[in-house]
PDB file of C-alpha atoms in Angstrom:
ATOM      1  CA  UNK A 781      14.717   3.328  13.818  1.00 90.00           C
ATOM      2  CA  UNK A 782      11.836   3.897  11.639  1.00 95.00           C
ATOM      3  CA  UNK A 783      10.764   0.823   9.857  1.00 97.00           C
ATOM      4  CA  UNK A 784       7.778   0.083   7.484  1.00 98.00           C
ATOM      5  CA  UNK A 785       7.812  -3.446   6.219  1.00 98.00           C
ATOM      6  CA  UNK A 786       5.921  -5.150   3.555  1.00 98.00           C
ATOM      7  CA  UNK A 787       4.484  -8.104   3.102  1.00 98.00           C
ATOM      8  CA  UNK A 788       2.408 -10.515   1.096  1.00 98.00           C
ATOM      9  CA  UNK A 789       3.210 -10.340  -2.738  1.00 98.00           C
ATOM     10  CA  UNK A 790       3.809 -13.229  -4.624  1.00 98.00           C
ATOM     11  CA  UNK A 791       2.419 -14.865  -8.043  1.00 98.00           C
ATOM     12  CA  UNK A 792      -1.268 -14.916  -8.531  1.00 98.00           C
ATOM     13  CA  UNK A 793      -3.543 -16.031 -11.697  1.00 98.00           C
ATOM     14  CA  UNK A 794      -5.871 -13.210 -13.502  1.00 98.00           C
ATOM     15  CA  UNK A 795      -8.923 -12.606 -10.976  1.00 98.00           C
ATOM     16  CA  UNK A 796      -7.043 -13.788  -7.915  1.00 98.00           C
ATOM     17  CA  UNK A 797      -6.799 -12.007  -4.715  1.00 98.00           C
ATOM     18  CA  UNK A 798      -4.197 -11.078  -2.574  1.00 98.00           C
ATOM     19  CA  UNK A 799      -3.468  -8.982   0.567  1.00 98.00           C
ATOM     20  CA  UNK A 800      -0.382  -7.305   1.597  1.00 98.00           C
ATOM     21  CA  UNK A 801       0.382  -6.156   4.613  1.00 98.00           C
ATOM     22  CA  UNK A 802       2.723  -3.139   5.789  1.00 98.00           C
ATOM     23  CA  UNK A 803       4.064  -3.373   9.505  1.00 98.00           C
ATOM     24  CA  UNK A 804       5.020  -0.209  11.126  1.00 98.00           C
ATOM     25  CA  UNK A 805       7.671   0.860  13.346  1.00 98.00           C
ATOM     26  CA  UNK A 806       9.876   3.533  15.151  1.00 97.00           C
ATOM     27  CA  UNK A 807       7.282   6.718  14.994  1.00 96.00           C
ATOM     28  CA  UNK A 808       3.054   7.209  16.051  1.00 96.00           C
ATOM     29  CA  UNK A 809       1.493   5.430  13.448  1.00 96.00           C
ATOM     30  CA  UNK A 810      -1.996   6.581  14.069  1.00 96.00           C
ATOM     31  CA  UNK A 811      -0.766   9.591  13.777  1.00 96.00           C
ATOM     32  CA  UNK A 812       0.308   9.392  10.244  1.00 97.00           C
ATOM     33  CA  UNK A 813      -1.255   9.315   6.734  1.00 98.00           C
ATOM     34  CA  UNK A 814      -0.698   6.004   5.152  1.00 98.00           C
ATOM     35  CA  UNK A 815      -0.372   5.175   1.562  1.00 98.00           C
ATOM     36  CA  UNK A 816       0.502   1.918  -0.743  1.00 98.00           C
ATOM     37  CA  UNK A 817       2.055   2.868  -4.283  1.00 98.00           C
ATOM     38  CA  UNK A 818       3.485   0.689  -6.939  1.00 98.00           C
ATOM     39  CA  UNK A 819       5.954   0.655  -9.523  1.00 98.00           C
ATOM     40  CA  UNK A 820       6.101  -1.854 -12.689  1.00 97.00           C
ATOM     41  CA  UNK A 821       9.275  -1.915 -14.646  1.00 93.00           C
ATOM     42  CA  UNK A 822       9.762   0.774 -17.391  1.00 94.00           C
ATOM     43  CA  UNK A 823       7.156   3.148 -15.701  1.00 96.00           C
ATOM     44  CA  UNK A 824       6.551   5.903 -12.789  1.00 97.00           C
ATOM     45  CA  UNK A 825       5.489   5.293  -9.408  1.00 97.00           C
ATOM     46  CA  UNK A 826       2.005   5.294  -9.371  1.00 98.00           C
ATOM     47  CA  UNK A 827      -0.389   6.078  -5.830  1.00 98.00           C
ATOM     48  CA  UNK A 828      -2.566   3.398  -5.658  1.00 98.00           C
ATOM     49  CA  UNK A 829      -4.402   4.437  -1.844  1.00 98.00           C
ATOM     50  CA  UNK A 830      -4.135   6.584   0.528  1.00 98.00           C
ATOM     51  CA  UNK A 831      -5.663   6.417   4.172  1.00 98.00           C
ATOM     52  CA  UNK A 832      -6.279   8.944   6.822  1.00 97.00           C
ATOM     53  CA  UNK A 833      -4.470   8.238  10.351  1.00 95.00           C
ATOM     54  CA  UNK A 834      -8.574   6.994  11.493  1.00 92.00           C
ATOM     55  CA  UNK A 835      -9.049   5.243   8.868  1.00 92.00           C
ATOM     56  CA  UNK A 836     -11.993   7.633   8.154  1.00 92.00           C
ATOM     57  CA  UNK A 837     -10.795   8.140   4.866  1.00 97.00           C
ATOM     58  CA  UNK A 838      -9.389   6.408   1.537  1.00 98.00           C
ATOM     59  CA  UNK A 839      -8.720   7.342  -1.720  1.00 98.00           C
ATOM     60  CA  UNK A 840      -8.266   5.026  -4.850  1.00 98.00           C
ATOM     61  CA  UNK A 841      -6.716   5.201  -8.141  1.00 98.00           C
ATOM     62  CA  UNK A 842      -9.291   5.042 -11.080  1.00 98.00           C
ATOM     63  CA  UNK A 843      -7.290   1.819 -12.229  1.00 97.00           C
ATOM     64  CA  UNK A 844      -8.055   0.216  -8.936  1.00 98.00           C
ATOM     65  CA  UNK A 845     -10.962   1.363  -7.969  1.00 98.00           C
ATOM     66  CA  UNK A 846     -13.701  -0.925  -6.850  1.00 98.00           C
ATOM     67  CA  UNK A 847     -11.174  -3.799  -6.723  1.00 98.00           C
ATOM     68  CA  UNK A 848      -8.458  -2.845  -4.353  1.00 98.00           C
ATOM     69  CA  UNK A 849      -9.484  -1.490  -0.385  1.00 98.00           C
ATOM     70  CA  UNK A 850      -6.909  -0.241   1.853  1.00 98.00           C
ATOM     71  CA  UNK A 851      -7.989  -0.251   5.568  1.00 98.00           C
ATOM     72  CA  UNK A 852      -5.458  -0.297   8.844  1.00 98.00           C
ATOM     73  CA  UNK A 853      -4.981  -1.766  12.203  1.00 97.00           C
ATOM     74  CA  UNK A 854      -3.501   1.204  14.729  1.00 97.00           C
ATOM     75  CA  UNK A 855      -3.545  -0.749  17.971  1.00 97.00           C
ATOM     76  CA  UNK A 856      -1.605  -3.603  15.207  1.00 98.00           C
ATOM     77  CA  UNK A 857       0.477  -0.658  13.934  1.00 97.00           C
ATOM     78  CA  UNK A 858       0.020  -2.376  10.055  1.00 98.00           C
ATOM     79  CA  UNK A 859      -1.958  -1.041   7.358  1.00 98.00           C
ATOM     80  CA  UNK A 860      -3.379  -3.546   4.470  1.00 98.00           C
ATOM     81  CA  UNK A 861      -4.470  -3.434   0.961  1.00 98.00           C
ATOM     82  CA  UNK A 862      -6.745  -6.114   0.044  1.00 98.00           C
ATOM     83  CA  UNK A 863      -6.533  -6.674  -3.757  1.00 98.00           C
ATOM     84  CA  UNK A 864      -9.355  -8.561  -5.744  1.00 98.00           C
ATOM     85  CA  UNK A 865     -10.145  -9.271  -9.153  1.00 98.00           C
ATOM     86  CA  UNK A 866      -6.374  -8.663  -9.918  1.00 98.00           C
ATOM     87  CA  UNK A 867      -5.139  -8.028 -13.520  1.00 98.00           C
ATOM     88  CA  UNK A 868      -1.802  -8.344 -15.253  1.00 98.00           C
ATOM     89  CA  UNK A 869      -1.169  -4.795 -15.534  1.00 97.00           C
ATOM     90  CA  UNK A 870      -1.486  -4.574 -11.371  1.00 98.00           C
ATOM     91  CA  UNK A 871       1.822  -6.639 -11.453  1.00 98.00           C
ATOM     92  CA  UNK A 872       4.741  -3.935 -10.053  1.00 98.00           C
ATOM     93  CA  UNK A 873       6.462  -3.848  -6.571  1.00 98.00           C
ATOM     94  CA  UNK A 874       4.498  -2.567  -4.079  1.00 98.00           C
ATOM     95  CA  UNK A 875       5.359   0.472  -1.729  1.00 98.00           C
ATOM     96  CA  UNK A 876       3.929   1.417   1.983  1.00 98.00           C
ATOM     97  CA  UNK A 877       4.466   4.820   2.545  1.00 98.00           C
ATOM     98  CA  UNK A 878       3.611   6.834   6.021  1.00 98.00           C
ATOM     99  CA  UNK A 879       3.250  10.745   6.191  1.00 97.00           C
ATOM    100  CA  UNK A 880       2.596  13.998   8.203  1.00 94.00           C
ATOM    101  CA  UNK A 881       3.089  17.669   6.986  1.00 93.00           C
ATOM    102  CA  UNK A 882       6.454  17.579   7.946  1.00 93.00           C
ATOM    103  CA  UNK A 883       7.861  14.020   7.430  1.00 93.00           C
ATOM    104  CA  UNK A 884       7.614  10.891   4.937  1.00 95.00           C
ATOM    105  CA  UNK A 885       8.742   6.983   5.322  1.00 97.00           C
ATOM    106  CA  UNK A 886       8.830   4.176   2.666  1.00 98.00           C
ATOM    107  CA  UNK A 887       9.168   0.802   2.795  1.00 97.00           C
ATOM    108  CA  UNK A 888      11.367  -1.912   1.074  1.00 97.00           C
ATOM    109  CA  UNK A 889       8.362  -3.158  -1.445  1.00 98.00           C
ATOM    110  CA  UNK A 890       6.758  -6.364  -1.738  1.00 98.00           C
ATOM    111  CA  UNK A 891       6.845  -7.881  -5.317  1.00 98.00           C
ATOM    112  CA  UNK A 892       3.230  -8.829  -6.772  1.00 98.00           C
ATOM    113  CA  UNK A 893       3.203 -10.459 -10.527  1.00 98.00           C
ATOM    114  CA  UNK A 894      -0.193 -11.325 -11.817  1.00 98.00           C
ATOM    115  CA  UNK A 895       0.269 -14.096 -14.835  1.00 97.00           C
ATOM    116  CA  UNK A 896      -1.299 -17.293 -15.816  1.00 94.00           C
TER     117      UNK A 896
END
């Protein structure tokens, strides 16, 4: 029943932009902690954002930091991550992930390949 779906990746040039979206279903989503990670092939997953169920809060990876900005809808249940000034090390597949204390959902992934 619980669903988190991705969307938005695709094939951008070096300094592009591009924002994914995550739609949420099946639990409270403002309610949860909400965060986008990403994986590239050959290395870990990597946290990229996090939110706080408000949206009071965010946290950034150093690598992204200044470029990226993760900010959600509740009444929309979907959380975003904008991504400017995009580089070809940001290319991976792209993770929404919701949380409480107790309980943890992930999404499908959404490809995003940065390449000129």
């Amino acid at each position: 029943q619980v669903q988190l779906v991705e969307s938005g990746g695709g094939l951008v040039q070096p300094g592009g932009s591009l924002r994914l979206s995550c739609a949420a279903s099946g639990f409270t989503f403002s309610t949860y902690i909400m965060r986008w990670y990403r994986q590239a092939p050959g290395k870990e997953r990597e946290l990229v954002a996090t939110i706080t169920s408000t949206g009071g809060n965010t946290n950034y990876a150093d690598s992204v930091k200044g470029r990226f900005t993760i900010s959600r809808d509740n009444p929309k249940n979907t959380v975003y991550l904008q991504m400017n000034s995009l580089k070809p090390e940001d290319t991976a597949l792209y993770y929404c992930n919701a949380a409480n204390r107790l309980f943890g959902y992930w999404g499908q992934g959404t490809q995003v390949t940065v390449s000129s």
